[in-house]
PDB file of C-alpha atoms in Angstrom:
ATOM      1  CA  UNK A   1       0.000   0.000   0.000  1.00 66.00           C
ATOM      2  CA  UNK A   2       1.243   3.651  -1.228  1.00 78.00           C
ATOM      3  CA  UNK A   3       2.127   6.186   1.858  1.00 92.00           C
ATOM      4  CA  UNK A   4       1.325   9.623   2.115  1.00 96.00           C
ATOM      5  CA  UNK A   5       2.774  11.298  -0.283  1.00 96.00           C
ATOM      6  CA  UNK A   6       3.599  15.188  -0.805  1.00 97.00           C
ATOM      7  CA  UNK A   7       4.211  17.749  -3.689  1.00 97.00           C
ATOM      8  CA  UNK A   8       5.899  19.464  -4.046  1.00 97.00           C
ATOM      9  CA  UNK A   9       9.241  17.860  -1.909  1.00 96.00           C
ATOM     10  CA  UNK A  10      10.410  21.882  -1.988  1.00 97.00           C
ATOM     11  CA  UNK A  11       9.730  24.744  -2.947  1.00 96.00           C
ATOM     12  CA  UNK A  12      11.406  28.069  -2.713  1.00 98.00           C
ATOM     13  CA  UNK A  13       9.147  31.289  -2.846  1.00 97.00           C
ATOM     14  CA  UNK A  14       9.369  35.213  -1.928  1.00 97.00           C
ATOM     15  CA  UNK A  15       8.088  37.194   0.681  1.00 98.00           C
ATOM     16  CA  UNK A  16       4.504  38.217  -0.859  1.00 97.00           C
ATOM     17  CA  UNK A  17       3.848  35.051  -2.709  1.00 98.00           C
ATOM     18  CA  UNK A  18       1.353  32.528  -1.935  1.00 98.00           C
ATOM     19  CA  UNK A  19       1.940  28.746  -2.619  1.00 98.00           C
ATOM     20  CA  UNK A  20      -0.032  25.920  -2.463  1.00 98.00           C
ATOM     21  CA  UNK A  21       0.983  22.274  -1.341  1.00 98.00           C
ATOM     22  CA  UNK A  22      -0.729  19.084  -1.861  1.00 98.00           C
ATOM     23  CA  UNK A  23      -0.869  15.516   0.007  1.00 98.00           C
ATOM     24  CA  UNK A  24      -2.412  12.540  -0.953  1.00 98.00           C
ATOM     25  CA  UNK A  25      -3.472  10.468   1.532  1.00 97.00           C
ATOM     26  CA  UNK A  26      -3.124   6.510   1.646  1.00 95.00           C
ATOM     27  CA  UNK A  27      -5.461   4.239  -0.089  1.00 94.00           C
ATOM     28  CA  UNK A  28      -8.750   4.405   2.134  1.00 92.00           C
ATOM     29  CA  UNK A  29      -7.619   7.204   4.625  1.00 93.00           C
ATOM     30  CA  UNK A  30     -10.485   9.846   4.887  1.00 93.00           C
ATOM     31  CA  UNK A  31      -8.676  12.107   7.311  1.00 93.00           C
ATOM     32  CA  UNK A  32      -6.465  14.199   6.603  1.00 95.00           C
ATOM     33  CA  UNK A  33      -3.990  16.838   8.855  1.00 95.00           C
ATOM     34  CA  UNK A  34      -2.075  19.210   7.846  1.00 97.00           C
ATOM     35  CA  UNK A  35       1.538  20.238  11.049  1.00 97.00           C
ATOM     36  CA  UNK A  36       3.581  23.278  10.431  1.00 98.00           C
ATOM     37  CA  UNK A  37       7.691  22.224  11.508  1.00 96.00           C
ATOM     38  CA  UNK A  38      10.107  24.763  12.682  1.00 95.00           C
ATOM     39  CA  UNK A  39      13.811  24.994  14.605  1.00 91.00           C
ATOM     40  CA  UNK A  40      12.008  27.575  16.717  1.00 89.00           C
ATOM     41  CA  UNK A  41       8.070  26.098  17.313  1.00 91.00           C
ATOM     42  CA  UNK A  42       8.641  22.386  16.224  1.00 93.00           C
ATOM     43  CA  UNK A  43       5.787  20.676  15.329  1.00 96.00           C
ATOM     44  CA  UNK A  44       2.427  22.620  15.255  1.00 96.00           C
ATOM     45  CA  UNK A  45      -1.275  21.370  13.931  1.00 95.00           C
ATOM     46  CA  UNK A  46      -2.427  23.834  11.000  1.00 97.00           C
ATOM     47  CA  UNK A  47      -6.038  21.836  10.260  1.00 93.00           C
ATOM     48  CA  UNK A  48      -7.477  18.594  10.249  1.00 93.00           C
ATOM     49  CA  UNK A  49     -10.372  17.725   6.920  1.00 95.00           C
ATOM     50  CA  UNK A  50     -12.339  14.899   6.954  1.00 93.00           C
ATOM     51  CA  UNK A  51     -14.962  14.293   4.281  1.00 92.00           C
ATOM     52  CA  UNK A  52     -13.936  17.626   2.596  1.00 94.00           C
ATOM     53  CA  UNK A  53     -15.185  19.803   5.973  1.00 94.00           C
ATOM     54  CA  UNK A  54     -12.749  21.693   7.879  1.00 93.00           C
ATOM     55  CA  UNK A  55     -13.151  19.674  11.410  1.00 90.00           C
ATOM     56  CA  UNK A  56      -9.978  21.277  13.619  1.00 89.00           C
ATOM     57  CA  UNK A  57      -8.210  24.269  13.242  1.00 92.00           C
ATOM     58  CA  UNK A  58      -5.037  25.399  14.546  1.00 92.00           C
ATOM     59  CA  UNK A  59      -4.043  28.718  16.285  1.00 93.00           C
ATOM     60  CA  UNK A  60      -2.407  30.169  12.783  1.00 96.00           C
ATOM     61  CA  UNK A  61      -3.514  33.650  11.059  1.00 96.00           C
ATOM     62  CA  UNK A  62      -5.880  33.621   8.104  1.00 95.00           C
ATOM     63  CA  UNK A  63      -3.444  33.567   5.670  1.00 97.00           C
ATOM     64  CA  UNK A  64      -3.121  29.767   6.142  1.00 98.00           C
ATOM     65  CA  UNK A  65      -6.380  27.508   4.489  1.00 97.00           C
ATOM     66  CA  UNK A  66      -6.752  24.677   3.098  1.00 97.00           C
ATOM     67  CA  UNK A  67      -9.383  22.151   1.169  1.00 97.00           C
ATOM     68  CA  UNK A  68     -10.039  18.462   0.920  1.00 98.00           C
ATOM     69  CA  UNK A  69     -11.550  17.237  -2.338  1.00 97.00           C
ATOM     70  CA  UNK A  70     -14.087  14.253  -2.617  1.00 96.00           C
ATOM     71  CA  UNK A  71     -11.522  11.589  -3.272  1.00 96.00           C
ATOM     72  CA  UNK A  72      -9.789  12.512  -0.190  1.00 96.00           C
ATOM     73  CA  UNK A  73      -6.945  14.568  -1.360  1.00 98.00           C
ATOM     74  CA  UNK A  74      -5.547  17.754   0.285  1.00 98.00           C
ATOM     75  CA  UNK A  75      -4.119  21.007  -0.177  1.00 98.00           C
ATOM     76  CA  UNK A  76      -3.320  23.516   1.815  1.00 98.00           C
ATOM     77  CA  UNK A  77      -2.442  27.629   0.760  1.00 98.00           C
ATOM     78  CA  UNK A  78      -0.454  30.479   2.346  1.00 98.00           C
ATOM     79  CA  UNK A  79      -1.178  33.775   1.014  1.00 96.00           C
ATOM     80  CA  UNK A  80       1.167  36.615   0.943  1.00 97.00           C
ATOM     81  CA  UNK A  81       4.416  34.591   2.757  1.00 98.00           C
ATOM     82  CA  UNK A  82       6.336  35.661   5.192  1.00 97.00           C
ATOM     83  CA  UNK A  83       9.923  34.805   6.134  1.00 97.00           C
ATOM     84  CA  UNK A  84       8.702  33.072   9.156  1.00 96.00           C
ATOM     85  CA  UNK A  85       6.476  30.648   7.299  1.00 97.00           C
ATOM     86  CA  UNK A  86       9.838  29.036   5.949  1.00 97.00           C
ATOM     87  CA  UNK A  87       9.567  25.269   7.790  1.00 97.00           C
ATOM     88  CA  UNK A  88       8.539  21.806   6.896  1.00 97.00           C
ATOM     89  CA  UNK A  89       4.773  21.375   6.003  1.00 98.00           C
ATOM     90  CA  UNK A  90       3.896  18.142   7.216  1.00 97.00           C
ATOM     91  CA  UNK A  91       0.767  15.939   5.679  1.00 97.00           C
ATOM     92  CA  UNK A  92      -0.543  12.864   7.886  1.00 95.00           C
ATOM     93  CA  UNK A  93      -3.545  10.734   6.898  1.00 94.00           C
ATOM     94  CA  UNK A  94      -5.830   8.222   8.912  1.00 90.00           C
ATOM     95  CA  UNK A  95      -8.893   6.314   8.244  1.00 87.00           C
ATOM     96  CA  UNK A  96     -10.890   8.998  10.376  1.00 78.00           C
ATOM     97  CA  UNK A  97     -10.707  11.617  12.556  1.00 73.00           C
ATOM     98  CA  UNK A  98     -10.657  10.363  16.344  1.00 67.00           C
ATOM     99  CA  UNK A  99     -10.527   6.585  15.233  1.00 62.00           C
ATOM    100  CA  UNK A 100      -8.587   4.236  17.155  1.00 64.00           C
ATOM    101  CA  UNK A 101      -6.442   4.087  13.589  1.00 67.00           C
ATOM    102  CA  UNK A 102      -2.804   5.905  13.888  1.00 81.00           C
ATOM    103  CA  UNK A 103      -1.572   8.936  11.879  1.00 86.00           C
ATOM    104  CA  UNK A 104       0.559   8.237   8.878  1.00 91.00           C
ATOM    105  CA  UNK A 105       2.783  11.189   8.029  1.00 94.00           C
ATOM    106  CA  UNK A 106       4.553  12.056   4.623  1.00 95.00           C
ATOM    107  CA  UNK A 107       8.250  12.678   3.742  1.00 95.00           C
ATOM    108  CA  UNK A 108       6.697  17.059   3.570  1.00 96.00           C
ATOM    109  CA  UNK A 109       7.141  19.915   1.919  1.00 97.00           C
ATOM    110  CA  UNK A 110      10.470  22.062   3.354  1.00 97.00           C
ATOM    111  CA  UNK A 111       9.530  25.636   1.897  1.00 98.00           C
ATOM    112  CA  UNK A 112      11.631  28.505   1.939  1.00 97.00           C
ATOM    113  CA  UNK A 113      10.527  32.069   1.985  1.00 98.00           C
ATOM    114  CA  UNK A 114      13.195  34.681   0.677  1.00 97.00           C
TER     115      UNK A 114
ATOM    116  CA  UNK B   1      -4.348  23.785  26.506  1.00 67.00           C
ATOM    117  CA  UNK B   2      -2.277  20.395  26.531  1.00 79.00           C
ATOM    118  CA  UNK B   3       1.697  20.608  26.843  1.00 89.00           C
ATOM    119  CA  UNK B   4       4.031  17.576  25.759  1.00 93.00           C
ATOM    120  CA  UNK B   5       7.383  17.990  27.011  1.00 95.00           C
ATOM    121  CA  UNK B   6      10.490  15.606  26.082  1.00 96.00           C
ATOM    122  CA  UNK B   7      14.170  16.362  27.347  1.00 91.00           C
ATOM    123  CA  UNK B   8      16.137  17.354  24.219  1.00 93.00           C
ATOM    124  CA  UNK B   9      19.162  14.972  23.957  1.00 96.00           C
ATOM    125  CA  UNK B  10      20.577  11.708  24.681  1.00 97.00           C
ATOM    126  CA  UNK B  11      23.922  10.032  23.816  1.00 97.00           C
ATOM    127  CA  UNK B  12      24.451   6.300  24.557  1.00 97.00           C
ATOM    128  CA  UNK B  13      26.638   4.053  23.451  1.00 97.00           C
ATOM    129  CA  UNK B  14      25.979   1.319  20.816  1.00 97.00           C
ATOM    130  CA  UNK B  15      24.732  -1.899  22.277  1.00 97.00           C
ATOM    131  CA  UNK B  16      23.227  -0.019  25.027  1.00 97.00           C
ATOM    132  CA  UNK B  17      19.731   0.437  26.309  1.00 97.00           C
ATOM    133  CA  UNK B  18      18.269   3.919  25.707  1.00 97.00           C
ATOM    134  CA  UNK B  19      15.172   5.456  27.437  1.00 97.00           C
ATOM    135  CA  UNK B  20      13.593   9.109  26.045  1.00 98.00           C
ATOM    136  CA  UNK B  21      11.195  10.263  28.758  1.00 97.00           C
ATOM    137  CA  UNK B  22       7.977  12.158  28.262  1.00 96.00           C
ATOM    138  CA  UNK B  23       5.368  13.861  30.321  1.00 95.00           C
ATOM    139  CA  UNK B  24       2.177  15.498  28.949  1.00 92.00           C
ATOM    140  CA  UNK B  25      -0.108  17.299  30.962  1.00 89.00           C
ATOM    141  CA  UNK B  26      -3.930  16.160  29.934  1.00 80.00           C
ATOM    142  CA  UNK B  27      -4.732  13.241  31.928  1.00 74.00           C
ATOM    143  CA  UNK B  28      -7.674  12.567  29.272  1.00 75.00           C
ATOM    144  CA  UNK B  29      -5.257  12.224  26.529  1.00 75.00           C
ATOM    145  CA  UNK B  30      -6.173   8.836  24.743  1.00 76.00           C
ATOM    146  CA  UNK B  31      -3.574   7.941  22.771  1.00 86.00           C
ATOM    147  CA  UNK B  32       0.041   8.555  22.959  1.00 91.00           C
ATOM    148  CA  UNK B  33       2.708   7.926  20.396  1.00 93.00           C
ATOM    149  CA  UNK B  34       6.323   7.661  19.443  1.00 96.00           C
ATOM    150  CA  UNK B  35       7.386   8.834  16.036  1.00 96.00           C
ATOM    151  CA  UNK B  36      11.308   9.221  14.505  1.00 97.00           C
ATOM    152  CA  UNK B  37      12.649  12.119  12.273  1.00 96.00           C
ATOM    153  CA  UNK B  38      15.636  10.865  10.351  1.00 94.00           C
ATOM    154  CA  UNK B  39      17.363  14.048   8.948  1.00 90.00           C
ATOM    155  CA  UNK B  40      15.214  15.593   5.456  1.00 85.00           C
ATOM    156  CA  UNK B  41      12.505  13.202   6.602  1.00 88.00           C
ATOM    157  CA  UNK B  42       8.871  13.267   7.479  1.00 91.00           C
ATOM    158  CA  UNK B  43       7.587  11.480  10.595  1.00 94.00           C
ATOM    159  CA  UNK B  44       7.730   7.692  10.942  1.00 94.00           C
ATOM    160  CA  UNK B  45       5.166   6.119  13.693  1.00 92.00           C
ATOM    161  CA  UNK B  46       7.386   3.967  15.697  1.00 94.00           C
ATOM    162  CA  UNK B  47       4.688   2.934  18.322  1.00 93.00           C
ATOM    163  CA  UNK B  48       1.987   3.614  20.016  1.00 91.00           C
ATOM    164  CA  UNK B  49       0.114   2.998  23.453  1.00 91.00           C
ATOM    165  CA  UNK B  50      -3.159   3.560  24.838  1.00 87.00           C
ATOM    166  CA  UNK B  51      -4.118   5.283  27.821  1.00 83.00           C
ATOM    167  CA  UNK B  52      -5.882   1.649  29.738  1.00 84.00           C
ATOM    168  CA  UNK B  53      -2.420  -0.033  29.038  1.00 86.00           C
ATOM    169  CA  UNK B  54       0.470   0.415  31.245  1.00 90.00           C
ATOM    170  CA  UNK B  55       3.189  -1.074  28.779  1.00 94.00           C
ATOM    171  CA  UNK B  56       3.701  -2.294  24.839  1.00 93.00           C
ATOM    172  CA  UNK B  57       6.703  -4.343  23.697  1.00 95.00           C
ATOM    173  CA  UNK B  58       6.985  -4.173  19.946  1.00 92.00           C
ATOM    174  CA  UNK B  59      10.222  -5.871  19.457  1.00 95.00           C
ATOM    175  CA  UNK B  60      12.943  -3.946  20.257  1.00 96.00           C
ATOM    176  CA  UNK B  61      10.658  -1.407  21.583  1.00 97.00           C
ATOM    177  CA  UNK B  62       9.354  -0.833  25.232  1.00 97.00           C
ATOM    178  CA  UNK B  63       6.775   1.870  26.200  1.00 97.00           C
ATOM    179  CA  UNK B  64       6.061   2.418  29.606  1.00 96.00           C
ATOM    180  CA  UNK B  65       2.967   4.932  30.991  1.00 94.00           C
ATOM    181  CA  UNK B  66       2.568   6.003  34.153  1.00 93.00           C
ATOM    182  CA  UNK B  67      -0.785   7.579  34.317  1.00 90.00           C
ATOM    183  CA  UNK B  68      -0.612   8.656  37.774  1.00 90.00           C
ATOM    184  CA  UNK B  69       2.544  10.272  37.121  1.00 92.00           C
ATOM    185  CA  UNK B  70       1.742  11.514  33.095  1.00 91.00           C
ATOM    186  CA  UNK B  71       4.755   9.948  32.161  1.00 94.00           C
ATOM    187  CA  UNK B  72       5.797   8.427  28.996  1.00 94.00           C
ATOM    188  CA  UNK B  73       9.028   6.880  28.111  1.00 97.00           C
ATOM    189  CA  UNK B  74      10.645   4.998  25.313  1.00 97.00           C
ATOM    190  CA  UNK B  75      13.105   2.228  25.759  1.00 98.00           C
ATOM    191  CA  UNK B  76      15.286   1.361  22.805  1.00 97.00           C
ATOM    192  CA  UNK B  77      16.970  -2.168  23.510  1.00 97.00           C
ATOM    193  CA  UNK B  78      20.336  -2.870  21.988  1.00 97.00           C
ATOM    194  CA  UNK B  79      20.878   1.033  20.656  1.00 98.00           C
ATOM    195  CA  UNK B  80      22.243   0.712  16.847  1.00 97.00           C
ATOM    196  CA  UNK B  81      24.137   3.804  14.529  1.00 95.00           C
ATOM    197  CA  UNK B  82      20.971   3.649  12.752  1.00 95.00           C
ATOM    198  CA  UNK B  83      18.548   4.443  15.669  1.00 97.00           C
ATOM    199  CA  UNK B  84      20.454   8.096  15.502  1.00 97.00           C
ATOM    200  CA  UNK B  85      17.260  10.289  15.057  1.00 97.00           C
ATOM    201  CA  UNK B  86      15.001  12.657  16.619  1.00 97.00           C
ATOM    202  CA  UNK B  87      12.232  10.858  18.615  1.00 98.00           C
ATOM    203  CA  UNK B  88       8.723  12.784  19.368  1.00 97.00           C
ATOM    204  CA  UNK B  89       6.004  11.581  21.977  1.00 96.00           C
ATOM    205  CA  UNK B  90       2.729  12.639  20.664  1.00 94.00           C
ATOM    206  CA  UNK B  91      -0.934  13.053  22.392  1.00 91.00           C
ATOM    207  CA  UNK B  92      -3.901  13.146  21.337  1.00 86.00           C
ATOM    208  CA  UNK B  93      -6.692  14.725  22.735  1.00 71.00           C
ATOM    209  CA  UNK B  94      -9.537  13.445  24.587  1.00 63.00           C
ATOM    210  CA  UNK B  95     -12.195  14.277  22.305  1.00 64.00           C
ATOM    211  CA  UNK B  96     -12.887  11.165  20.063  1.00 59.00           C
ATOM    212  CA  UNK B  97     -13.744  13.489  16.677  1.00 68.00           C
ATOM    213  CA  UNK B  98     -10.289  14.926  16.370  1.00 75.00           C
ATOM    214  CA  UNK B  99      -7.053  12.935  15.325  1.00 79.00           C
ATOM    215  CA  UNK B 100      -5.298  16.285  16.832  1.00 87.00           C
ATOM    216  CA  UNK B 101      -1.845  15.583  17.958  1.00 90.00           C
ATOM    217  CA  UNK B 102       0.290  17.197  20.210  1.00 91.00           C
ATOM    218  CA  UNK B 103       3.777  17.028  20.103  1.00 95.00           C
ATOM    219  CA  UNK B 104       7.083  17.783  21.992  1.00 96.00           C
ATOM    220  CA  UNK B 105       9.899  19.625  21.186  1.00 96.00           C
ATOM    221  CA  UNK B 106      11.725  16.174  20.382  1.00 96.00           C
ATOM    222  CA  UNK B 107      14.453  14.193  21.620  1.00 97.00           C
ATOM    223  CA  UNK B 108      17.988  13.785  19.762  1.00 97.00           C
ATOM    224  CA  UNK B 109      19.288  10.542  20.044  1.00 98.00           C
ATOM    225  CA  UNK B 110      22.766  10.217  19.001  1.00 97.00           C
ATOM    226  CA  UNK B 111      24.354   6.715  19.192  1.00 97.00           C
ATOM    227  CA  UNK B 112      27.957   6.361  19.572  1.00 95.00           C
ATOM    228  CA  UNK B 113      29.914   3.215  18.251  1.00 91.00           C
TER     229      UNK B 113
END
């Protein structure tokens, strides 16, 4: 069975841009989370989806959103980026949210904001 | 809100025994977990426990939960070069519609030959 997977593996934008990443989720997995990584925070929840509805959020400004489509698949946008949104965008996927399944992360997205 | 908190380095020897501690501070949290950052790579689920156990043996793996105590730890038996990683204990949160984790800061196992 395929993993999580994650595109872009990096991506390198400027301060102003907005970028969008994706994750797939494995085979079956409905749930989908999104975790923001940094030196500084380490490893903080962004949103959780689950049958395309937004069920969690984190504590992260409106410039962070994000979708799920009906075959499970997720993406998540930052508008207008800021240096500080340079970390690792981590994707994990489970068969629901709450379930007594585990969470399944990808490899991420490592983005860097110039 | 719920705080995870891991000390942030460890150096054994290979061969040895290692043992990454955790303590989180919701004593509703249901689940906890063990995952392991190799360098440029996501998270890996090592193992995981639930709250009504006390300990799970997965092989080389030993987790230990003191619930009185919110205290999680990790033993790694017979430490090898390629358990050199980051560990992070993960909860998650009491309510049963939210796969929610929290994590700690991370501990940085390095294994010396």
């Amino acid at each position: 069975k395929a993993g999580v997977t994650q595109t872009p593996r990096y991506l390198i934008k400027t301060r102003g841009q907005q970028v969008t990443l994706s994750c797939s989720p494995i085979s079956g997995h409905r749930s989908v989370s999104w975790y923001q990584q940094t030196p500084g925070q380490g490893l903080q929840f962004l949103f959780e989806y689950f049958s395309e509805t937004q069920r969690n959020k984190g504590n992260f400004p409106g410039r962070f959103s994000g979708r799920q489509f009906s075959n499970s698949r997720s993406e998540m946008n930052v508008s207008t980026l800021e240096l500080g949104d340079s970390a690792l965008y981590l994707c994990a996927s489970s068969l629901a949210p709450g379930s007594t399944d585990t969470q399944y992360f990808g490899p991420g997205t490592r983005l860097t904001v110039l | 809100g719920e705080d995870v908190e891991q000390s942030l380095f460890l150096s054994v020897r290979e061969g040895d025994s290692s043992v990454i501690n955790c303590t989180y501070t919701d004593s509703s949290s249901t689940y906890l977990y063990w995952y392991k950052q190799e360098p440029g790579a996501g998270l890996q689920l090592l193992t995981y426990i639930f709250s009504n156990m006390d300990m799970k043996q997965d092989q080389r793996l030993t987790v230990l939960l003191n619930k009185k105590d919110k205290h999680l730890s990790l033993r790694i038996a017979d430490t090898q070069t390629g358990d050199s990683a980051i560990y992070f204990c993960a909860a998650r949160g009491a309510s049963s519609n939210t796969g929610k984790l929290i994590f700690g800061q991370g501990t940085t196992l390095q294994v010396k030959p």
